[in-house]
Coordinates of C-alpha atoms (C1' of nucleotides) in Angstrom, one line a residue:
Chain A
X153 CA -34.6 -6.6 48.5
X154 CA -35.3 -6.2 52.4
X155 CA -33.8 -2.6 52.7
X156 CA -31.6 -3.0 56.2
X157 CA -30.7 0.7 56.2
X158 CA -34.6 2.0 56.5
X159 CA -33.8 2.8 60.1
X160 CA -31.2 5.3 59.1
X161 CA -33.0 7.0 56.2
X162 CA -34.4 10.2 57.1
X163 CA -37.9 11.1 55.5
X164 CA -38.1 13.5 52.5
X165 CA -37.3 16.4 54.4
X166 CA -34.4 17.5 52.3
X167 CA -34.2 18.6 48.8
X168 CA -34.9 15.7 46.3
X169 CA -31.5 15.6 45.2
X170 CA -30.1 15.0 48.8
X171 CA -32.6 12.3 49.0
X172 CA -31.3 10.3 45.8
X173 CA -27.9 11.0 47.3
X174 CA -28.8 9.1 50.6
X175 CA -30.4 6.1 49.0
X176 CA -27.1 5.7 47.1
X177 CA -25.0 5.9 50.2
X178 CA -27.1 3.6 52.1
X179 CA -27.1 1.1 49.3
X180 CA -23.5 1.3 49.1
X181 CA -22.8 1.0 52.5
X182 CA -24.7 -2.0 52.3
X183 CA -23.3 -3.8 49.5
X184 CA -19.7 -2.7 50.3
X185 CA -20.2 -4.1 53.5
X186 CA -21.5 -7.2 52.1
X187 CA -19.4 -7.7 49.2
X188 CA -16.2 -6.1 49.9
X189 CA -14.9 -3.3 47.4
X190 CA -13.8 -5.7 44.6
X191 CA -17.3 -7.7 44.9
X192 CA -19.1 -4.5 44.9
X193 CA -20.6 -3.6 41.5
X194 CA -22.2 -0.3 40.8
X195 CA -25.3 -2.0 39.3
X196 CA -25.9 -3.6 42.3
X197 CA -25.6 -0.6 44.4
X198 CA -27.8 1.2 41.8
X199 CA -30.3 -1.6 41.6
X200 CA -30.3 -1.2 45.9
X201 CA -30.7 2.3 45.9
X202 CA -33.3 2.2 43.4
X203 CA -31.8 4.4 41.2
X204 CA -30.2 4.5 37.8
X205 CA -26.2 3.7 37.4
X206 CA -25.6 7.0 35.7
X207 CA -27.2 8.8 38.7
X208 CA -24.5 7.6 41.0
X209 CA -21.9 8.7 38.6
X210 CA -23.7 12.3 38.0
X211 CA -23.6 12.7 42.0
X212 CA -20.6 10.9 43.4
X213 CA -18.3 10.2 40.7
X214 CA -16.3 7.2 40.2
X215 CA -16.1 4.1 42.2
X216 CA -13.0 4.8 44.5
X217 CA -14.5 8.2 45.4
X218 CA -18.1 7.0 46.1
X219 CA -16.2 4.6 48.2
X220 CA -14.5 7.2 50.2
X221 CA -17.7 9.5 50.9
X222 CA -19.7 6.3 51.7
X223 CA -17.0 5.5 54.5
X224 CA -16.8 9.1 55.6
X225 CA -20.2 9.6 56.0
X226 CA -20.7 6.5 57.8
X227 CA -17.9 7.6 60.3
X228 CA -19.6 10.6 61.2
X229 CA -23.0 9.0 62.1
X230 CA -21.3 6.4 63.8
X231 CA -19.2 8.8 66.0
X232 CA -22.3 11.1 66.5
X233 CA -24.0 8.0 68.1
X234 CA -21.4 6.8 70.5
X235 CA -20.8 10.5 71.9
X236 CA -24.7 10.5 72.3
X237 CA -24.9 7.6 74.2
X238 CA -21.5 8.7 75.9
X239 CA -23.5 11.6 77.5
X240 CA -25.6 9.3 79.4
X241 CA -22.2 8.2 81.2
X242 CA -23.3 7.7 85.0
X243 CA -21.2 10.4 86.9
X244 CA -22.4 10.0 90.4
X245 CA -24.1 6.7 90.8
X246 CA -26.1 5.8 93.5
X247 CA -25.7 1.9 92.7
X248 CA -22.8 1.7 90.4
X249 CA -23.1 -1.7 88.9
X250 CA -26.9 -0.9 88.3
X251 CA -26.2 2.5 86.3
X252 CA -23.0 1.5 84.6
X253 CA -24.7 -1.7 83.3
X254 CA -27.4 0.1 82.0
X255 CA -24.8 2.3 80.3
X256 CA -23.5 -0.9 78.9
X257 CA -26.6 -1.8 77.2
X258 CA -27.4 1.4 75.6
X259 CA -24.1 1.4 74.5
X260 CA -24.0 -1.9 72.9
X261 CA -27.5 -1.3 71.6
X262 CA -27.3 1.9 70.0
X263 CA -23.3 1.9 69.3
X264 CA -22.0 -1.5 68.7
X265 CA -24.9 -3.3 67.5
X266 CA -26.0 -0.5 65.3
X267 CA -25.5 -0.9 61.3
X268 CA -23.2 1.8 61.0
X269 CA -20.5 0.5 63.3
X270 CA -20.9 -2.6 62.1
X271 CA -20.4 -1.7 58.3
X272 CA -17.4 0.6 59.4
X273 CA -15.6 -2.1 61.4
X274 CA -15.9 -4.7 58.4
X275 CA -15.2 -2.3 55.9
X276 CA -11.9 -1.2 57.9
X277 CA -10.8 -4.7 58.5
X278 CA -11.8 -5.5 54.9
X279 CA -10.3 -2.2 52.8
X280 CA -7.9 -1.0 55.4
X281 CA -4.8 -2.2 54.0
X282 CA -5.8 -1.0 50.1
X283 CA -7.0 2.5 51.5
X284 CA -4.6 3.5 54.1
X285 CA -6.0 7.3 54.0
X286 CA -8.9 5.8 55.0
X287 CA -7.8 3.4 57.6
X288 CA -6.5 6.7 59.4
X289 CA -9.6 8.6 59.1
X290 CA -10.9 5.7 61.2
X291 CA -8.5 5.4 63.7
X292 CA -8.7 8.9 63.9
X293 CA -12.4 8.7 65.1
X294 CA -12.3 5.1 66.4
X295 CA -9.7 4.4 68.8
X296 CA -8.4 8.0 68.9
X297 CA -11.6 9.5 69.9
X298 CA -13.7 7.0 71.7
X299 CA -11.3 5.4 74.1
X300 CA -10.3 8.5 75.4
X301 CA -13.3 9.9 76.1
X302 CA -14.3 6.3 77.7
X303 CA -11.1 6.8 79.5
X304 CA -12.2 10.4 81.0
X305 CA -15.1 9.1 82.1
X306 CA -13.6 6.2 83.9
X307 CA -10.9 8.3 85.3
X308 CA -13.8 10.7 86.7
X309 CA -15.1 7.6 88.6
X310 CA -12.2 6.8 89.9
X311 CA -11.3 10.4 91.1
X312 CA -14.7 10.3 92.9
X313 CA -13.9 7.1 94.6
X314 CA -15.7 4.6 92.9
X315 CA -13.0 2.7 90.9
X316 CA -9.6 2.0 91.4
X317 CA -7.5 2.5 88.2
X318 CA -3.9 2.9 87.5
X319 CA -4.2 3.0 83.7
X320 CA -7.6 4.9 82.5
X321 CA -6.8 4.2 79.2
X322 CA -6.2 0.3 79.4
X323 CA -9.0 0.1 81.6
X324 CA -11.2 1.6 78.8
X325 CA -9.8 -0.7 76.2
X326 CA -10.8 -3.6 78.5
X327 CA -14.1 -2.4 79.5
X328 CA -14.9 -2.2 75.6
X329 CA -13.4 -5.6 74.9
X330 CA -15.1 -7.2 77.7
X331 CA -18.5 -5.4 76.3
X332 CA -17.7 -6.5 72.7
X333 CA -16.6 -10.0 72.8
X334 CA -19.8 -12.0 72.9
X335 CA -21.2 -9.7 70.3
X336 CA -18.3 -10.1 67.8
X337 CA -19.2 -13.8 67.5
X338 CA -23.1 -13.6 67.0
X339 CA -22.3 -10.6 65.0
X340 CA -20.6 -11.7 62.1
X341 CA -23.5 -14.0 61.1
X342 CA -25.1 -11.1 60.5
X343 CA -27.8 -12.3 63.3
X344 CA -29.7 -10.1 64.9
X345 CA -29.0 -10.4 68.7
X346 CA -31.9 -10.3 70.9
X347 CA -32.6 -7.7 73.4
X348 CA -32.2 -10.0 76.4
X349 CA -28.8 -11.4 75.0
X350 CA -27.7 -8.0 74.9
X351 CA -28.8 -7.2 78.5
X352 CA -27.0 -10.3 79.4
X353 CA -23.7 -9.4 77.7
X354 CA -23.5 -6.1 79.4
X355 CA -24.4 -7.7 82.8
X356 CA -21.8 -10.2 82.3
X357 CA -19.1 -7.4 81.1
X358 CA -20.0 -4.8 83.6
X359 CA -19.7 -7.3 86.4
X360 CA -16.2 -8.7 85.7
X361 CA -15.2 -5.2 85.0
X362 CA -16.3 -3.9 88.3
X363 CA -14.7 -7.4 90.2
X364 CA -11.6 -6.2 88.6
X365 CA -11.9 -2.3 89.2
X366 CA -14.4 -1.3 91.6
X367 CA -12.9 0.3 95.0
X368 CA -13.3 -2.2 97.9
X369 CA -14.4 -0.8 101.3
Chain B
X61 CA 8.0 -10.5 45.9
X62 CA 8.9 -10.7 49.4
X63 CA 7.2 -14.2 50.8
X64 CA 5.7 -13.4 53.9
X65 CA 4.5 -17.1 54.3
X66 CA 8.2 -18.6 54.2
X67 CA 7.9 -19.4 58.1
X68 CA 4.9 -22.0 57.1
X69 CA 6.5 -24.0 54.4
X70 CA 8.4 -26.9 55.0
X71 CA 11.3 -27.8 53.1
X72 CA 11.2 -30.2 50.2
X73 CA 10.9 -33.4 52.2
X74 CA 7.5 -33.7 50.4
X75 CA 6.4 -35.6 46.9
X76 CA 7.5 -32.7 44.6
X77 CA 4.0 -32.1 43.6
X78 CA 2.7 -31.5 47.2
X79 CA 5.7 -28.9 47.4
X80 CA 3.8 -26.6 44.6
X81 CA 0.7 -27.3 46.2
X82 CA 1.9 -25.9 49.2
X83 CA 3.1 -23.1 47.4
X84 CA -0.2 -22.3 46.1
X85 CA -1.7 -22.7 49.1
X86 CA 0.4 -20.2 51.3
X87 CA 0.0 -17.7 48.4
X88 CA -3.3 -18.4 47.7
X89 CA -3.6 -17.5 51.8
X90 CA -2.2 -14.4 51.2
X91 CA -4.0 -12.9 48.5
X92 CA -7.1 -13.7 49.7
X93 CA -6.6 -12.4 52.9
X94 CA -5.2 -9.3 51.1
X95 CA -7.6 -9.1 48.8
X96 CA -11.1 -10.8 49.7
X97 CA -12.5 -13.5 47.5
X98 CA -13.6 -11.3 44.9
X99 CA -10.6 -9.2 44.6
X100 CA -8.2 -12.2 44.4
X101 CA -7.1 -13.0 41.0
X102 CA -6.1 -16.4 40.4
X103 CA -3.3 -15.0 38.3
X104 CA -1.9 -12.9 41.1
X105 CA -2.0 -16.5 43.2
X106 CA -0.1 -18.0 40.6
X107 CA 2.6 -15.2 40.2
X108 CA 2.9 -15.2 44.1
X109 CA 3.2 -18.8 44.4
X110 CA 5.9 -18.9 41.6
X111 CA 3.5 -21.0 39.3
X112 CA 1.6 -21.2 36.1
X113 CA -2.0 -20.5 36.4
X114 CA -2.7 -23.8 34.7
X115 CA -1.0 -25.5 37.6
X116 CA -3.5 -24.3 40.1
X117 CA -6.4 -25.6 38.1
X118 CA -4.6 -28.7 37.7
X119 CA -4.1 -29.6 41.1
X120 CA -7.2 -27.5 42.8
X121 CA -10.2 -27.0 40.5
X122 CA -11.7 -23.6 40.1
X123 CA -11.7 -20.9 42.3
X124 CA -14.3 -21.9 44.8
X125 CA -12.4 -25.1 45.7
X126 CA -9.2 -23.4 46.0
X127 CA -10.7 -21.1 48.7
X128 CA -12.4 -24.0 50.4
X129 CA -9.3 -26.0 50.6
X130 CA -7.2 -22.8 51.8
X131 CA -9.5 -22.4 54.7
X132 CA -9.9 -25.9 55.6
X133 CA -5.9 -26.2 55.5
X134 CA -5.5 -23.1 57.3
X135 CA -8.0 -24.1 60.0
X136 CA -6.1 -27.1 60.8
X137 CA -2.9 -25.6 61.0
X138 CA -4.3 -22.6 63.4
X139 CA -6.0 -25.3 65.5
X140 CA -3.0 -27.5 65.8
X141 CA -0.9 -24.6 67.0
X142 CA -3.4 -23.5 69.3
X143 CA -3.7 -26.7 71.0
X144 CA 0.0 -27.1 71.4
X145 CA 0.0 -23.8 73.2
X146 CA -2.8 -25.0 75.4
X147 CA -0.9 -27.9 76.8
X148 CA 1.5 -25.4 78.5
X149 CA -1.3 -24.3 80.6
X150 CA -0.2 -24.1 84.3
X151 CA -2.3 -26.6 85.9
X152 CA -0.9 -26.5 89.6
X153 CA 1.1 -23.1 89.7
X154 CA 3.7 -21.8 92.3
X155 CA 3.0 -18.4 91.4
X156 CA -0.1 -17.8 89.6
X157 CA 0.1 -14.6 88.0
X158 CA 3.7 -15.2 87.0
X159 CA 3.1 -18.5 85.2
X160 CA -0.6 -17.4 83.7
X161 CA 1.1 -14.5 82.1
X162 CA 3.8 -16.6 80.9
X163 CA 1.1 -18.8 79.4
X164 CA -0.8 -15.7 77.9
X165 CA 2.3 -14.5 76.2
X166 CA 3.0 -17.6 74.4
X167 CA -1.0 -17.9 73.2
X168 CA -0.8 -14.2 72.1
X169 CA 2.9 -14.9 70.1
X170 CA 2.0 -18.4 69.2
X171 CA -1.6 -18.6 68.4
X172 CA -3.2 -15.1 68.0
X173 CA -0.4 -13.3 66.3
X174 CA 0.5 -16.3 63.7
X175 CA -0.2 -15.7 60.2
X176 CA -2.4 -18.5 59.8
X177 CA -5.3 -17.2 63.0
X178 CA -4.8 -13.6 61.5
X179 CA -5.5 -14.9 57.8
X180 CA -8.5 -17.1 59.2
X181 CA -10.0 -14.2 61.2
X182 CA -10.1 -12.0 58.4
X183 CA -11.2 -14.2 55.9
X184 CA -14.4 -15.4 58.2
X185 CA -14.9 -11.8 58.7
X186 CA -14.6 -10.8 55.0
X187 CA -16.4 -13.9 53.4
X188 CA -18.1 -15.5 56.0
X189 CA -21.7 -14.1 55.0
X190 CA -21.0 -15.8 51.3
X191 CA -19.8 -19.1 52.2
X192 CA -22.0 -20.4 55.1
X193 CA -20.3 -23.8 55.2
X194 CA -17.1 -22.3 55.9
X195 CA -18.3 -20.2 58.5
X196 CA -19.9 -23.1 60.3
X197 CA -16.6 -25.1 59.7
X198 CA -14.5 -22.0 61.3
X199 CA -17.3 -21.8 64.3
X200 CA -16.9 -25.3 64.9
X201 CA -13.0 -25.1 65.0
X202 CA -12.6 -21.6 67.1
X203 CA -15.3 -20.6 69.2
X204 CA -16.6 -24.2 69.0
X205 CA -13.5 -26.2 70.4
X206 CA -11.1 -23.3 71.4
X207 CA -13.4 -21.7 73.7
X208 CA -14.2 -24.8 75.9
X209 CA -10.8 -25.9 76.0
X210 CA -9.9 -22.9 77.5
X211 CA -12.7 -22.9 79.8
X212 CA -12.0 -26.4 80.8
X213 CA -8.4 -25.3 82.1
X214 CA -10.1 -22.5 84.2
X215 CA -12.6 -24.7 85.7
X216 CA -9.7 -26.9 86.7
X217 CA -7.7 -23.7 88.2
X218 CA -11.1 -22.9 89.7
X219 CA -11.7 -26.2 91.2
X220 CA -8.0 -26.3 92.8
X221 CA -8.9 -23.1 94.7
X222 CA -7.1 -20.8 92.5
X223 CA -10.1 -18.8 91.2
X224 CA -13.5 -18.2 91.8
X225 CA -15.5 -18.9 88.9
X226 CA -19.5 -19.3 88.7
X227 CA -19.3 -19.6 84.5
X228 CA -16.1 -20.8 83.5
X229 CA -17.4 -20.7 79.9
X230 CA -18.0 -16.9 80.4
X231 CA -14.5 -16.4 81.9
X232 CA -12.8 -18.0 79.2
X233 CA -14.2 -15.8 76.6
X234 CA -13.6 -12.8 78.6
X235 CA -10.0 -14.1 79.2
X236 CA -9.5 -14.3 75.5
X237 CA -11.2 -10.8 75.0
X238 CA -9.0 -9.1 77.1
X239 CA -6.2 -10.7 75.6
X240 CA -6.8 -9.9 72.2
X241 CA -8.1 -6.4 72.4
X242 CA -5.0 -4.5 72.1
X243 CA -3.6 -6.7 69.6
X244 CA -6.9 -6.4 67.2
X245 CA -6.1 -2.7 67.0
X246 CA -2.8 -3.1 66.2
X247 CA -2.9 -5.9 63.9
X248 CA -5.3 -4.5 61.3
X249 CA -2.3 -2.5 60.4
X250 CA -0.6 -5.2 59.2
X251 CA 2.3 -4.4 61.6
X252 CA 4.3 -7.0 63.4
X253 CA 3.8 -6.3 67.3
X254 CA 7.1 -5.9 68.9
X255 CA 7.8 -8.9 71.7
X256 CA 8.1 -6.3 74.1
X257 CA 4.5 -4.9 73.5
X258 CA 3.1 -8.3 73.5
X259 CA 4.6 -9.6 76.8
X260 CA 3.1 -5.8 78.0
X261 CA -0.4 -6.7 76.7
X262 CA -0.5 -10.5 78.3
X263 CA 0.4 -9.1 81.7
X264 CA -2.2 -6.4 81.2
X265 CA -5.1 -8.8 80.5
X266 CA -3.8 -11.5 83.0
X267 CA -3.5 -8.7 85.8
X268 CA -7.1 -7.8 85.1
X269 CA -8.5 -11.3 85.0
X270 CA -7.0 -12.0 88.2
X271 CA -8.0 -9.0 89.8
X272 CA -11.5 -10.3 88.6
X273 CA -11.3 -14.0 89.4
X274 CA -8.5 -14.5 91.4
X275 CA -9.1 -16.3 95.1
X276 CA -8.8 -14.0 97.9
X277 CA -7.4 -15.3 100.7
Chain C
dA237 C1' 18.4 -43.5 28.4
dT238 C1' 13.6 -43.6 28.3
dA239 C1' 9.0 -43.3 29.2
dA240 C1' 5.3 -41.1 32.0
dT241 C1' 3.6 -37.5 34.4
dT242 C1' 3.8 -32.3 35.5
dT243 C1' 4.4 -27.8 34.0
dT244 C1' 4.3 -24.0 31.3
dG245 C1' 2.9 -20.5 28.5
dG246 C1' 0.5 -18.6 25.3
dA247 C1' -4.3 -18.4 23.0
dC248 C1' -9.0 -18.6 23.2
dA249 C1' -14.0 -17.7 24.4
dC250 C1' -17.1 -16.0 27.5
dA251 C1' -18.7 -13.0 31.2
dA252 C1' -18.8 -9.3 34.2
dT253 C1' -17.6 -4.6 35.2
dT254 C1' -16.2 0.3 34.6
dG255 C1' -17.3 4.7 32.9
dT256 C1' -19.0 7.6 29.0
dC257 C1' -22.5 9.2 25.8
dC258 C1' -27.2 11.0 24.5
dA259 C1' -31.9 10.9 23.6
dA260 C1' -36.2 10.4 25.9
dT261 C1' -38.4 11.0 30.1
dT262 C1' -39.4 12.6 34.5
dC263 C1' -39.6 15.6 37.9
dG264 C1' -40.2 20.2 40.8
dT265 C1' -40.8 24.8 40.0
dC266 C1' -42.6 29.3 38.7
Chain D
dG26 C1' -49.0 24.2 31.7
dA27 C1' -44.2 25.3 30.6
dC28 C1' -39.5 25.7 31.1
dG29 C1' -35.0 23.9 33.3
dA30 C1' -32.9 20.4 35.6
dA31 C1' -32.3 15.9 37.2
dT32 C1' -33.1 11.1 36.1
dT33 C1' -33.3 7.1 33.3
dG34 C1' -32.2 3.4 30.3
dG35 C1' -29.7 1.4 27.0
dA36 C1' -25.8 1.4 24.0
dC37 C1' -20.7 1.4 23.8
dA38 C1' -15.5 0.7 24.3
dA39 C1' -12.0 -0.6 27.1
dT40 C1' -10.7 -3.6 30.8
dT41 C1' -10.4 -7.4 33.7
dG42 C1' -11.0 -12.2 35.2
dT43 C1' -12.5 -17.3 34.9
dG44 C1' -12.1 -21.7 33.1
dT45 C1' -10.5 -24.8 29.1
dC46 C1' -7.4 -26.1 25.4
dC47 C1' -3.1 -27.6 23.6
dA48 C1' 1.8 -28.5 22.2
dA49 C1' 6.4 -27.8 23.9
dA50 C1' 9.3 -27.9 27.8
dA51 C1' 10.6 -29.5 31.9
dT52 C1' 10.8 -32.9 35.9
dT53 C1' 10.4 -37.2 37.6
dA54 C1' 10.4 -41.9 37.8
dT55 C1' 12.1 -46.6 35.7

DNA sequence: ATAATTTTGGACACAATTGTCCAATTCGTC
DNA sequence: GACGAATTGGACAATTGTGTCCAAAATTAT
């Protein structure tokens, strides 16, 4: 019973009840992502959370509601992580390629590799068709907020003369696509990608992106 | 009971038994992709195939085996479709951007949008962790064969002086990433993307790819 | 037409799961 | 240490799904 969510949990600085609630949410996120909605049994979640089944029903109601709460929770965390990284976007870089590559590395490491984002993507892919509202929620947070945020930063770089963009929104999607492509393949294995490879991916993506969009003197 | 697999079925030029078998396989592909392995019930598959449950057990054994056969079948079809399109890759184009864009359009339309590929990606994403051999099979056919094939064509273009590549394999992955990025978002909705949008995606991807890799005079 | 093969549909046993109830126990607080 | 609240674990009914069996019906080949 290796607990792959340990990284996310916060120590017991919360009211005791909230602590168990977090344990349940983390366990549920694991199991839902691994097994899908139908395949995830409440017993399995209870077992992984180290909690009795009844406690889950007490705190979170039925399976449907548990699922919704889990997704909402993870969406928040994932979004927060992303925007924390986005704040480090280089606004007036001296060495554009170097600083953008470093930003890409951070983005890959903290926002795309992190369990929250992975769970979310998988859950949306798996259960999106069956939970249309959830799909909408995710859409609002994911493509709806992240891409425009990236696009704004890129547009700013373009305005400052670093890039030549005619469609910042498109450039943002392409930037993210280049960044995530290799990871997508690796990730489905569940394999934890070594840092060196992540650096390489960030460098590859950034290099190609700049070959396409960097201003030429 | 709209049959979204009609496009794939072949008329009754087959031995009768094979015909029902195909119906089962198509229905199973639908249901597995929609509901995941755990959520897919044999009864639902039988109902959609217009066949009795017993017939499924007669022809294909238990659920596990049914799933494996479905994936193998779809993998074959998907792979065949891809390589059929790949044969139209422009080897000595007069207008590189134009011809590569047209190729991209074909690839998007016939190989990435098509139901086979979509089912496969979703099933692998959903159930890959629980069926390691299937994951390996897919990997062999997908990244294992398709990417090198694309890379070879790109390398050929580079050798002929059209492109400047130092890593054809990487360029192939990036080319595919640029192509698929917008589609991935649209597709999860199950929405059928209009042809005009597909053309646009192909043009956007190709344009950026060539901005990065086309030889400059 | 007749024989062989498949298909059908319904019944069945078995297992897993959901969600509820409740008495005993543990935990945090005062 | 004693009180109140939360947690536990086990039992429970109801539902759903798997996989098997079998006799009747339909389909296909001879």
